[in-house]
Coordinates of C-alpha atoms in Angstrom, one line a residue:
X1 CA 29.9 -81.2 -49.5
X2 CA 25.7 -81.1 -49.7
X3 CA 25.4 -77.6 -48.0
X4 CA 21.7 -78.3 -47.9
X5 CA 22.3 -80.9 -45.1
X6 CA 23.9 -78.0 -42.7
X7 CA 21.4 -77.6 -39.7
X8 CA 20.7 -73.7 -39.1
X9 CA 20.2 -72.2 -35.9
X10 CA 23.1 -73.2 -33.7
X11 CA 23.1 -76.6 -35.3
X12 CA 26.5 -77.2 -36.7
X13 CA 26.6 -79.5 -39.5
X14 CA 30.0 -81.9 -39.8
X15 CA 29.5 -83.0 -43.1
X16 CA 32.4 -85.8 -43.3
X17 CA 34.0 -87.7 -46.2
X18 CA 36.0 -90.5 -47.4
X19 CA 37.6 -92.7 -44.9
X20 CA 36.7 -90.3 -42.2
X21 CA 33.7 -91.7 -39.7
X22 CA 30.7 -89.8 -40.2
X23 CA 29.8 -87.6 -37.4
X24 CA 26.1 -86.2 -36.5
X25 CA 25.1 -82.3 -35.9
X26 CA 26.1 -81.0 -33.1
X27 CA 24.0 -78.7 -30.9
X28 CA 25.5 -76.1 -29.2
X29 CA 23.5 -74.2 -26.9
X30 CA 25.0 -70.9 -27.0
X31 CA 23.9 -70.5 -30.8
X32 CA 27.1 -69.5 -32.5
X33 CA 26.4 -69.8 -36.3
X34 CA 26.9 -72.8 -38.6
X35 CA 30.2 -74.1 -40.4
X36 CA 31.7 -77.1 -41.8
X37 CA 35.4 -78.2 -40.8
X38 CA 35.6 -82.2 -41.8
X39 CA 38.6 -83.4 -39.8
X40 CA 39.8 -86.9 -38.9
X41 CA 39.2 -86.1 -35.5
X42 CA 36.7 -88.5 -33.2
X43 CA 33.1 -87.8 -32.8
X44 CA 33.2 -86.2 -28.9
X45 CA 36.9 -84.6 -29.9
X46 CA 35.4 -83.2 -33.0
X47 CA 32.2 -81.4 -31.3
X48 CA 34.7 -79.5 -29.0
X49 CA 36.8 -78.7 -32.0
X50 CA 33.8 -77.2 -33.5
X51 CA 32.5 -75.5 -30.8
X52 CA 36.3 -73.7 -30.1
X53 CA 36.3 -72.8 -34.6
X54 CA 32.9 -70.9 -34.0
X55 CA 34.2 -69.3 -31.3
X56 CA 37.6 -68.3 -32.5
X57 CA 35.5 -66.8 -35.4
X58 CA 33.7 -64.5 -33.2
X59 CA 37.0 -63.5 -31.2
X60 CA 35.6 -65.1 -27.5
X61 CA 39.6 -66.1 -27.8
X62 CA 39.1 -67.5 -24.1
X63 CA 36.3 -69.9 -24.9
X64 CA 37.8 -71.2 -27.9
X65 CA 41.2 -72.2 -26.2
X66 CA 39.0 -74.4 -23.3
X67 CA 37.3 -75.9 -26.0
X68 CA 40.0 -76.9 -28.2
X69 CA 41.7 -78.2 -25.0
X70 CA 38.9 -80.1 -24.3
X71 CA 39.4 -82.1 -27.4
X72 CA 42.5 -82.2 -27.1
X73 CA 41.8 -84.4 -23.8
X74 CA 39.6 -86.4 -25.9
X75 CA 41.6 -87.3 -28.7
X76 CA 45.8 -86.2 -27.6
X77 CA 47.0 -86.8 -31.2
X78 CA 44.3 -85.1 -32.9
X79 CA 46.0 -82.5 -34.3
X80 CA 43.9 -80.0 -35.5
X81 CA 42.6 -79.2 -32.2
X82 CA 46.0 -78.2 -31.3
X83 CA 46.0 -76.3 -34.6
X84 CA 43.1 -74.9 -33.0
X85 CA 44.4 -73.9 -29.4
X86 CA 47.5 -72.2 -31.2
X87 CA 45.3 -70.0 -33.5
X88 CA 43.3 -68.6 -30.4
X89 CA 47.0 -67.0 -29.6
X90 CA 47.1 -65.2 -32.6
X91 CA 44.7 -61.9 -32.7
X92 CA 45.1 -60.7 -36.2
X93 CA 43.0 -57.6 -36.3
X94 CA 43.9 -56.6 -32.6
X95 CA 47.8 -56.8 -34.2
X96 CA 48.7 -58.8 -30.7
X97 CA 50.0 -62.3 -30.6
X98 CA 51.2 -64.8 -28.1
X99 CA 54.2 -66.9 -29.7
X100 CA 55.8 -68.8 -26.8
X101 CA 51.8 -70.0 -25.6
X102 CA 51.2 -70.9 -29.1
X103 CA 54.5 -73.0 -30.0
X104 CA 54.0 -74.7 -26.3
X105 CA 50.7 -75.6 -27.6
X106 CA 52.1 -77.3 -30.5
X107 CA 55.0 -78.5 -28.5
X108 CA 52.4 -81.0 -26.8
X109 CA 51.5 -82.4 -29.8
X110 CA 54.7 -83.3 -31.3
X111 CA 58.4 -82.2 -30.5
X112 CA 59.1 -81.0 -33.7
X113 CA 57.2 -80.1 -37.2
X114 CA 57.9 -83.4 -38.4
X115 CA 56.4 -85.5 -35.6
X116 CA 53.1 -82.9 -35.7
X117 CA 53.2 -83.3 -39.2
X118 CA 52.8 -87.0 -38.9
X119 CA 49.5 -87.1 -36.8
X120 CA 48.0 -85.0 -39.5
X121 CA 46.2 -87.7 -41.6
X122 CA 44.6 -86.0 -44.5
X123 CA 46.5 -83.8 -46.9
X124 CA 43.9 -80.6 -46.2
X125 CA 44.3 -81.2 -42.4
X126 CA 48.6 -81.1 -43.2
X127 CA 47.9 -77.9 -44.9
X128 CA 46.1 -76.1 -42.2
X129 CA 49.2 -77.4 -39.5
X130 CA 51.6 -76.5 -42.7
X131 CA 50.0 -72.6 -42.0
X132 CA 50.0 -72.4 -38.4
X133 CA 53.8 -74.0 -38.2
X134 CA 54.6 -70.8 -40.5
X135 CA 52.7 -68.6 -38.4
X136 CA 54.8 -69.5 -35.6
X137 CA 57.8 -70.4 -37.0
X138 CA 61.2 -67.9 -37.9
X139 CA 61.3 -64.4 -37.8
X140 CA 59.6 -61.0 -36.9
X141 CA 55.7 -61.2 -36.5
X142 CA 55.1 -59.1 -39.3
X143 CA 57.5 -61.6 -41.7
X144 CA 55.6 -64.5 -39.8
X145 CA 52.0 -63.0 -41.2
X146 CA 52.7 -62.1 -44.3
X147 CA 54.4 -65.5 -45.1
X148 CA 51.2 -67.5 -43.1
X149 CA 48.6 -65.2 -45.3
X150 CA 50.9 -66.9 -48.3
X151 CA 50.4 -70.1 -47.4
X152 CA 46.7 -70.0 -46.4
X153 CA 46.2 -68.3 -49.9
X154 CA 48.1 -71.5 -51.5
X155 CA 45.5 -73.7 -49.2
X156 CA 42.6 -71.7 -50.3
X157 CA 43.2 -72.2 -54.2
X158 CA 44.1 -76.1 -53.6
X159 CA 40.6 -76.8 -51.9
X160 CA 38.6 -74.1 -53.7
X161 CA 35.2 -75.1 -52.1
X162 CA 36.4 -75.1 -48.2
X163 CA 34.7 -72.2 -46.4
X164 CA 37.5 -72.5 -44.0
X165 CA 40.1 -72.2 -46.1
X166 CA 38.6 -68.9 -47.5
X167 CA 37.4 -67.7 -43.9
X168 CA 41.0 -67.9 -42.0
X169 CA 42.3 -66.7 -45.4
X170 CA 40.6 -63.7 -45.5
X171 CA 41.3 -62.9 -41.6
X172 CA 44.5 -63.2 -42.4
X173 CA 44.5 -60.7 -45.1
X174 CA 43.0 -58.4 -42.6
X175 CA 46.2 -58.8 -40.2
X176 CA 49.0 -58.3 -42.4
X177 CA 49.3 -55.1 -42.4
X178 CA 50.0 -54.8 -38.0
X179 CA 47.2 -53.6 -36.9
X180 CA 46.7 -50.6 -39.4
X181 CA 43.9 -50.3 -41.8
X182 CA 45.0 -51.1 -45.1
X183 CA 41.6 -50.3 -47.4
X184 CA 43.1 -52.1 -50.3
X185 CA 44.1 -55.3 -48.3
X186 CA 40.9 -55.2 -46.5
X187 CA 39.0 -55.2 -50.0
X188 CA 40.5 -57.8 -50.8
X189 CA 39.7 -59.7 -47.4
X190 CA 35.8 -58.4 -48.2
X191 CA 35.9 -60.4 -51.6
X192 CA 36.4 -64.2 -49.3
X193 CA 34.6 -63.1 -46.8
X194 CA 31.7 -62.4 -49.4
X195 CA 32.2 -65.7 -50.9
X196 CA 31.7 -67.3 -47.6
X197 CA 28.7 -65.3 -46.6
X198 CA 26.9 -65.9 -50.0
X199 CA 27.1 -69.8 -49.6
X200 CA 26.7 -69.8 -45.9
X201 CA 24.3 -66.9 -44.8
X202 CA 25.3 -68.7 -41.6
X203 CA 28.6 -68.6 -41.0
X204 CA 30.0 -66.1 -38.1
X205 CA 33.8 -65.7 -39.6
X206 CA 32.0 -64.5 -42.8
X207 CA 29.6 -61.7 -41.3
X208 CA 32.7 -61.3 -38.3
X209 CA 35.2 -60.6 -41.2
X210 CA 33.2 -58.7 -43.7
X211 CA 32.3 -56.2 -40.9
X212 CA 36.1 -55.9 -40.6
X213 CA 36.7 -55.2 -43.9
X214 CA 34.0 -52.3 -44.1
X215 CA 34.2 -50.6 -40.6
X216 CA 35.0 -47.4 -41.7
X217 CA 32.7 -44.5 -42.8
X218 CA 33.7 -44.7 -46.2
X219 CA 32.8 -48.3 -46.7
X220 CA 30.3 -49.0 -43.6
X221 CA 27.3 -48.9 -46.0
X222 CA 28.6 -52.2 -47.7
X223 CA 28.8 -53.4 -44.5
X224 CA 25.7 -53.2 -43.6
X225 CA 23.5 -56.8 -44.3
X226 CA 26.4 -58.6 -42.5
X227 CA 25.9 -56.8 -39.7
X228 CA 22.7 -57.4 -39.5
X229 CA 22.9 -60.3 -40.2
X230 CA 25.7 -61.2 -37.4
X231 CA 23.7 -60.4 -34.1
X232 CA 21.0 -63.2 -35.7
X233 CA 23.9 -65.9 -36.1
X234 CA 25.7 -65.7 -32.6
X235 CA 23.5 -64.4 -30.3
X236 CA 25.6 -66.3 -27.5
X237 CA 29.1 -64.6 -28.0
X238 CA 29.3 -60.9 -26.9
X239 CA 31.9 -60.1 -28.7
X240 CA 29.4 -60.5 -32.1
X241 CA 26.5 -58.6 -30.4
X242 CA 29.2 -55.4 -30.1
X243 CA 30.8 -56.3 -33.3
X244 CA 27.9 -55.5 -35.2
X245 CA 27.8 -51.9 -34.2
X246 CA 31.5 -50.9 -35.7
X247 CA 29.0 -50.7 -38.8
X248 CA 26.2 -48.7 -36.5
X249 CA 28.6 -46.4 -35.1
X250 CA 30.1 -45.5 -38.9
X251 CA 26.9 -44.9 -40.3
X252 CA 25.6 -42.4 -37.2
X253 CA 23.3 -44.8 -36.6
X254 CA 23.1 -44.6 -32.6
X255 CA 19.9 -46.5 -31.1
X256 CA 21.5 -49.6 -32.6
X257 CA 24.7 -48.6 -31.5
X258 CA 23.4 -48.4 -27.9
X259 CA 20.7 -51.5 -28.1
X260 CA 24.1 -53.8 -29.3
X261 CA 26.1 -53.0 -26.9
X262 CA 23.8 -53.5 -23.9
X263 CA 23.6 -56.7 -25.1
X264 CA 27.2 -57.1 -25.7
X265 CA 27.6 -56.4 -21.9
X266 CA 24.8 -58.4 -20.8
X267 CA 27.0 -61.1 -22.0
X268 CA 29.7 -60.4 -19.8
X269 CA 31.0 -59.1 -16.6
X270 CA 29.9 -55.0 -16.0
X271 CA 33.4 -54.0 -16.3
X272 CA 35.0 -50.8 -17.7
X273 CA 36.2 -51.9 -21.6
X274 CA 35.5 -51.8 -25.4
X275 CA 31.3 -52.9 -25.1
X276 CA 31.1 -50.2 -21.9
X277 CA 32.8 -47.3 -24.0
X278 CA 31.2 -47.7 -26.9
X279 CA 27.9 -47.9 -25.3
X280 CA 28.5 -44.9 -23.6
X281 CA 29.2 -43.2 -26.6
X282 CA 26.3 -43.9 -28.2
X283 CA 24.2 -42.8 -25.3
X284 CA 26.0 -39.7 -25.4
X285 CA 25.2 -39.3 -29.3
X286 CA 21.5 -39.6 -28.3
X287 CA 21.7 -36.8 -25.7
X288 CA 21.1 -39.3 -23.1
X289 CA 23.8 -37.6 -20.1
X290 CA 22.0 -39.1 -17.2
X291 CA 22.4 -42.4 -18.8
X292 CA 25.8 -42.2 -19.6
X293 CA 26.6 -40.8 -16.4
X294 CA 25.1 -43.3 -14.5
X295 CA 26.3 -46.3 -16.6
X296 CA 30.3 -44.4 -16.2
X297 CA 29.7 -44.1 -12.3
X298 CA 29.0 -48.0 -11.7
X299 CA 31.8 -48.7 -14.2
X300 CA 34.1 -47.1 -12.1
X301 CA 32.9 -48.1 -9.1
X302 CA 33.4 -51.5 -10.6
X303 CA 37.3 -50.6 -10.2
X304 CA 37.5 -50.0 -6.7
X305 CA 39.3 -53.0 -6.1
X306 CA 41.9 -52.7 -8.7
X307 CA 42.0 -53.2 -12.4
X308 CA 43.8 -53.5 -16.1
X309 CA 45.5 -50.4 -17.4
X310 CA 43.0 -50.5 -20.4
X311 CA 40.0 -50.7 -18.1
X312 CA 41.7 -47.1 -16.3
X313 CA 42.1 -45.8 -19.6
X314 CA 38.5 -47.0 -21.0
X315 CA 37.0 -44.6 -18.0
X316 CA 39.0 -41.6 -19.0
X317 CA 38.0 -42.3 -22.4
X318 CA 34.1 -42.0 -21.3
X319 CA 34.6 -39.2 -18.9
X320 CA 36.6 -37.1 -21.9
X321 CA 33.6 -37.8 -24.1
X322 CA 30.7 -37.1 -21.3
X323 CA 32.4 -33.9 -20.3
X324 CA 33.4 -32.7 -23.6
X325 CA 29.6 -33.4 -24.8
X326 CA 27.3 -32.5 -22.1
X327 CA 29.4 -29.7 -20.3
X328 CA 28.0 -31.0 -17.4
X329 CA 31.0 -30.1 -15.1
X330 CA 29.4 -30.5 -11.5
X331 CA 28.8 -34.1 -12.6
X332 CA 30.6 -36.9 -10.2
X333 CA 32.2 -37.7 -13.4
X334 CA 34.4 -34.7 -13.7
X335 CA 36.2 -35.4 -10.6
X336 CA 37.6 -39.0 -11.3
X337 CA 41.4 -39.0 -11.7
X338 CA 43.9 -41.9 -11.9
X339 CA 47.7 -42.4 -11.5
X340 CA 49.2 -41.9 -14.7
X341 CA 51.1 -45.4 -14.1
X342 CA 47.3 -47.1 -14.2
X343 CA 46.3 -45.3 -17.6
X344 CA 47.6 -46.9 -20.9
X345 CA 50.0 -44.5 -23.4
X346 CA 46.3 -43.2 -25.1
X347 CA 44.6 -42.7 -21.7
X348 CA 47.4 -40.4 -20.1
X349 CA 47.0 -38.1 -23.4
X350 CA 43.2 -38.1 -23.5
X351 CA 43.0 -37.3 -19.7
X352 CA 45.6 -34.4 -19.8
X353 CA 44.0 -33.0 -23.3
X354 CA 40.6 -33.3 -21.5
X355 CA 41.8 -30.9 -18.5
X356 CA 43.0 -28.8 -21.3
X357 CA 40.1 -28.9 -23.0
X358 CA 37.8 -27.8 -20.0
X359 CA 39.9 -25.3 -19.3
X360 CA 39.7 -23.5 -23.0
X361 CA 35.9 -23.7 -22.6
X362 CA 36.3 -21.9 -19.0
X363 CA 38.8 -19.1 -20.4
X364 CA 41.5 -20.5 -17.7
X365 CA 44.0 -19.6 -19.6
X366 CA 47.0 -20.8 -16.5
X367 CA 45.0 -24.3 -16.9
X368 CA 45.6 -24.2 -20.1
X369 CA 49.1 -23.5 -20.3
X370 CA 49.7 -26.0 -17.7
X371 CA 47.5 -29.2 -19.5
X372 CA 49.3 -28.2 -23.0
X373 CA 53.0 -27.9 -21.2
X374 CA 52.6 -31.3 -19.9
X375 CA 50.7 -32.8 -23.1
X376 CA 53.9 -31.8 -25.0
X377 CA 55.9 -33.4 -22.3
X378 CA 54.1 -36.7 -22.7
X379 CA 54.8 -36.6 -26.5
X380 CA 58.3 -36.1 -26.5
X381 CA 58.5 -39.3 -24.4
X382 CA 56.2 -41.1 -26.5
X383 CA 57.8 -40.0 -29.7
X384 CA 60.9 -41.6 -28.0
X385 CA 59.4 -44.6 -26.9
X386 CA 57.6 -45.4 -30.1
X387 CA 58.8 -43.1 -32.8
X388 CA 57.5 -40.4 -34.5
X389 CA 55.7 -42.4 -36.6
X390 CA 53.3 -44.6 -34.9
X391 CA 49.6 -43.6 -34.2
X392 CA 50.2 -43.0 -30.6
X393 CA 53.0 -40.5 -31.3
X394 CA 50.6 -38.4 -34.5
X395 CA 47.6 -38.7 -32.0
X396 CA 49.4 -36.6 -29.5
X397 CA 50.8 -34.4 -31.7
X398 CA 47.2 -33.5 -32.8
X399 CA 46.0 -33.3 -29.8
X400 CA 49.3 -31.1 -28.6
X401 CA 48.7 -28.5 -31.7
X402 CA 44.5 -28.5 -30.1
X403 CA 45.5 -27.1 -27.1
X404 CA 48.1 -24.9 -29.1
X405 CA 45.8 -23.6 -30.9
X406 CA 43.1 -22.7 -28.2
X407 CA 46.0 -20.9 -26.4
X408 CA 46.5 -18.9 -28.9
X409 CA 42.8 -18.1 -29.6
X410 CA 42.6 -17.1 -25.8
X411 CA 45.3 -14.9 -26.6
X412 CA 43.3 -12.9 -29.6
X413 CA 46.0 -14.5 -32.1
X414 CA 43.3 -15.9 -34.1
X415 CA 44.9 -16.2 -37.4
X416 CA 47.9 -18.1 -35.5
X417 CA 45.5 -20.2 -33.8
X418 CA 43.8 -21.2 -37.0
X419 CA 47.2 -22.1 -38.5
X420 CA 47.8 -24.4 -35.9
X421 CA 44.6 -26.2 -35.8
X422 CA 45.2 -26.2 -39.6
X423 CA 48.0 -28.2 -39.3
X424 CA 46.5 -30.6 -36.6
X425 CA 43.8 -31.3 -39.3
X426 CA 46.2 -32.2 -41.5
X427 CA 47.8 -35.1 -39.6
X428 CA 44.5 -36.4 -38.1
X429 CA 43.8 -36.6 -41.6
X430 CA 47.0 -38.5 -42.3
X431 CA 46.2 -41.2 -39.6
X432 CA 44.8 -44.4 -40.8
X433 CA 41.0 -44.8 -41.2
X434 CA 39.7 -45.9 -37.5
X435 CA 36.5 -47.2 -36.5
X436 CA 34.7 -46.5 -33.2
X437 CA 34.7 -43.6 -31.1
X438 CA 37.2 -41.3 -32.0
X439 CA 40.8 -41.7 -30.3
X440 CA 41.1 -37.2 -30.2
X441 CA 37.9 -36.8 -28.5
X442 CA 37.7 -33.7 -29.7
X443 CA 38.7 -33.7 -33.6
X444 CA 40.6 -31.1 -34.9
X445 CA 38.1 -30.7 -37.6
X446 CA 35.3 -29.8 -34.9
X447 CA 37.6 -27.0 -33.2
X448 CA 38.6 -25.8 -36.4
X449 CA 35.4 -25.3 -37.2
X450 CA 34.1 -23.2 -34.2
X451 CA 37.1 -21.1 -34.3
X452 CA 35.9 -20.1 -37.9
X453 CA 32.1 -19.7 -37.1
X454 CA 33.4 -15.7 -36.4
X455 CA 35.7 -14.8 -39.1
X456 CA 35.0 -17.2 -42.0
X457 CA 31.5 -18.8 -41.4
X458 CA 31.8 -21.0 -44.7
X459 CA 35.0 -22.5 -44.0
X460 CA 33.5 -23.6 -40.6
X461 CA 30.7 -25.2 -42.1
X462 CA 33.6 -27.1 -44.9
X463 CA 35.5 -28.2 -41.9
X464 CA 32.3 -29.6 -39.9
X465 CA 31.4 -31.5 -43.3
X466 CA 34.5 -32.9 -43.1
X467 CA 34.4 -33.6 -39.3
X468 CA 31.0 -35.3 -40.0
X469 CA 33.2 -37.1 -43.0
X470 CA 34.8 -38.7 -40.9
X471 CA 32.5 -39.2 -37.8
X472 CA 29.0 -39.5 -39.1
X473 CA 26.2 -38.6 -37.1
X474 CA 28.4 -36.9 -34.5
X475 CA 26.0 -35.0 -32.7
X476 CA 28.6 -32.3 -31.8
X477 CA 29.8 -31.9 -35.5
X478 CA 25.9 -31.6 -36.1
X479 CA 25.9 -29.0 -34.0
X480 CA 28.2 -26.6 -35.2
X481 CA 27.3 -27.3 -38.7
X482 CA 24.1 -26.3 -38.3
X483 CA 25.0 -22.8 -36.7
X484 CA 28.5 -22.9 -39.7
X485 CA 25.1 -23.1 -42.3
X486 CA 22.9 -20.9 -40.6
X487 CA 25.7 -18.0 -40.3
X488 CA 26.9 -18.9 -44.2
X489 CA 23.2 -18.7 -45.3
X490 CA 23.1 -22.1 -46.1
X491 CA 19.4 -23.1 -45.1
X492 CA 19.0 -26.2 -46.8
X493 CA 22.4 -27.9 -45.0
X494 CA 21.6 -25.7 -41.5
X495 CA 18.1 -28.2 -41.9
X496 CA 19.4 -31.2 -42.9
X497 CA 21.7 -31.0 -39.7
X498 CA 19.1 -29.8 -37.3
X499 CA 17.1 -32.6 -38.9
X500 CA 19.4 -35.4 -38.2
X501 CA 20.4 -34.0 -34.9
X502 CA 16.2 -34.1 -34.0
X503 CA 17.1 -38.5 -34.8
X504 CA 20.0 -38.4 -32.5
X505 CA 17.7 -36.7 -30.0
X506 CA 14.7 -38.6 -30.3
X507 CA 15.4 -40.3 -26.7
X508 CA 17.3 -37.5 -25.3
X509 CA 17.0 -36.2 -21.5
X510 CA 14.1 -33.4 -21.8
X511 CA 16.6 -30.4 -21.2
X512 CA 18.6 -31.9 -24.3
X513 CA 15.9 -32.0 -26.4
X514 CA 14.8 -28.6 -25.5
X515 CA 17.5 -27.1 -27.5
X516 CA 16.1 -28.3 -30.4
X517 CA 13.2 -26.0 -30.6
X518 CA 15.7 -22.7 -30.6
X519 CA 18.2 -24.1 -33.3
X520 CA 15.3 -24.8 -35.5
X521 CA 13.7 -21.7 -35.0
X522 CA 17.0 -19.9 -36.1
X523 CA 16.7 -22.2 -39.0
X524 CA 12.8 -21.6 -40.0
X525 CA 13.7 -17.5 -39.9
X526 CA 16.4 -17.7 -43.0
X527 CA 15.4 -16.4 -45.7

């Protein structure tokens, strides 16, 4: 294919060979990168099929699946569109798939593989249906991906200079391993999506999938021109707006974090969700309460008629974070409670670790006792429910050995309560590299470290290092490392963390930014 013909600018290009009818650049008005995906497909059907493959690429799964279907009403045995539809069913990095809407897709092209098989003209066009009758085909979904991933590698050596081949192949890699970040698999995704990216500076799967592969705070950095680049390609599908900041939000950097995600939700309905907590969190990073506030109180005013169990959970999330931040406990904000039946598995912990957590800070030791009895409670029954070994059941155990531990320090057992926060370190350690704001809003590292400050002031500052490892730019962690240093006699770190703290703050609320001033004077007066 001549890649110099592509049209940039939400002009997709169908470059088309052989016996195939060429087909002219397509304009699509939402501006969602540029690709190339030849098919045998006619020239209306095809446009839809292009429009739902740059969709699917930025995740708008919803989008995709009306477009696809609109070429499928075009042209009913054009079979990649329905190759299409049944891929928007399948949400590798989310570890969640639809089989029985995606084999009923495929059912309405043919009856069987065979008679599917047969509408597929072209050899490549055979291997991409070949991969997504695998994906759908025999056994458990994690023996379905892995074998799919197999068969899309197969497809990507056989047509070595499709983009798509390498693009689905290198989502694909980032799925196999169920939702749990794999850093060696996901290098291995980064090294197709690169290859894409490099030859297409365009292309939304590439950026989309590179970001993926580097979300984490060890690897972010790498990550960094795609994301950049991303909000330029597809400035018309939120989801790519947000996406760019699960590089942001890994390298501390929070006015980008915030500016993304406005945008983000100004691409979609003002509802409690993934853009809205996020952006919260960033707001809260740059000392901006009121805002936060404000944005939390029309989210969950946004719910008064009902909503998803995620949405519920979404709002506990931002309250934990606000109240655990600000301390702003006469805030509206403090008072929202749900049914524990409205909250997903994550939120029912997070709200009862938050109660917990405001009541350590308020010396209530009864509160306490009560938040932590029924935190243990709730993971025994997840434990049950999902094992011992799945994230759900190790993020409550942290957060269960927290709230341990601050009994215990309300209790003047101090060495008992360091123990125990000890421990919790070490499995939030043991949990899989995340990205975004952090599942234990308040990380084990963080308490550690301010139960140290008094008895072994360097050890605090090594444990906010490492909470600041983990969570860079936390304004929080910043916080306590700088009084860790200033206690340790560590001047240099103490001003490189009052410093950074001073970016965070730049557009704080004036009575955040006050505390600035003291903390640095603390600083200046070290020897």
């Amino acid at each position: 294919m001549d890649r110099s013909r592509s049209v940039r600018l939400g002009v997709v290009a169908l470059a088309l060979a052989g016996p195939v009818a060429a087909q002219q650049p397509v304009v699509d008005t939402a501006r969602l990168g540029t690709i190339s995906f030849p098919t045998s497909g006619p020239a209306a059907a095809q446009s839809e099929f292009i429009r739902g493959v740059l969709y699917l690429h930025s995740f708008e799964y919803g989008r995709a699946e009306r477009a696809f279907r609109r070429a499928e009403a075009l042209a009913p045995d054009f079979a990649m569109a329905f190759w299409g539809e049944a891929m928007t069913y399948t949400h590798p990095v989310w570890n969640e798939q639809d089989l029985g809407s995606a084999r009923s897709a495929l059912e309405r092209l043919g009856p069987t593989p065979e008679a599917r098989r047969a509408k597929a003209p072209t050899a490549r066009e055979r291997g991409f249906l070949e991969a997504v009758e695998t994906l759908y085909g025999e056994g458990g979904k994690a023996h379905r991906d892995t074998a799919y991933a197999a068969v899309m590698e197969r497809l990507e050596r056989e047509y070595p200079d499709d983009l798509e081949a390498k693009s689905f192949y290198a989502l694909a890699l980032l799925g196999l391993n169920q939702g749990v970040r794999d850093t060696v698999t996901y290098l291995r995704a980064a090294h197709y999506a690169d290859t894409v990216f490099r030859a297409n500076p365009d292309h939304p799967g590439a950026a989309h999938y590179l970001i993926h592969s580097y979300d984490d705070p060890l690897h972010a950095d790498m990550g960094l021109e795609a994301a950049r680049a991303y909000s330029r390609i597809a400035p018309g599908a939120a989801h790519a707006q947000h996406m760019t900041t699960h590089i942001f939000l890994a390298l501390g950097m929070w006015d980008d974090v915030v500016s993304q995600n406005r945008l983000a939700m100004n691409l979609t309905t003002p509802a409690p969700g993934h853009y809205s907590s996020w952006l919260v969190y960033g707001l809260i990073q740059q000392g901006r309460y009121d805002a936060a506030r404000e944005l939390i109180e029309m989210l969950r005013k946004n719910l008064s008629t009902g909503g998803l169990r995620g949405q519920y959970s979404a709002v506990v999330e931002m309250r934990a974070h606000f109240l655990l931040h600000s301390e702003d406990w006469l805030s509206p904000v403090g008072g929202y409670r749900f049914e524990p039946e409205r909250m997903t598995t994550l939120g029912q912990l997070t709200e009862v670790f938050t109660e917990g957590a405001i009541a350590y800070r308020h010396r209530d030791r009864e509160a306490l006792s009560a938040a932590s009895q029924e935190l243990a409670r709730l993971v025994e029954a997840i434990g049950i429910d999902l094992g011992p070994t799945d994230p759900a059941t190790r993020t409550g155990r942290v957060m269960a050995r927290e709230l341990g531990g601050m009994q215990l320090f309300l209790g003047a057992s101090r060495e008992a309560a360091i123990r125990v926060l000890q421990e919790a370190t070490a499995i939030e350690d043991a949990l899989p590299m995340e990205f975004g704001p952090p599942g234990i809003v308040e990380p084990s590292h963080e308490i550690l470290g301010s139960m140290l400050l008094e008895v072994s002031p360097t050890e605090a500052k090594g444990e906010f290092l490492r909470a600041l490892t983990l969570a860079p730019g936390r304004s929080r962690a910043l916080i306590g490392l700088a009084h860790a240093s200033v206690a340790a006699g560590d001047k240099a770190t103490a001003q490189r963390a009052v410093d950074q703290l001073s970016v965070n703050w730049r557009l704080a609320d004036p009575r955040v930014r006050d505390l600035i001033p003291p903390l640095r004077k603390l600083v200046e007066r070290m020897p």
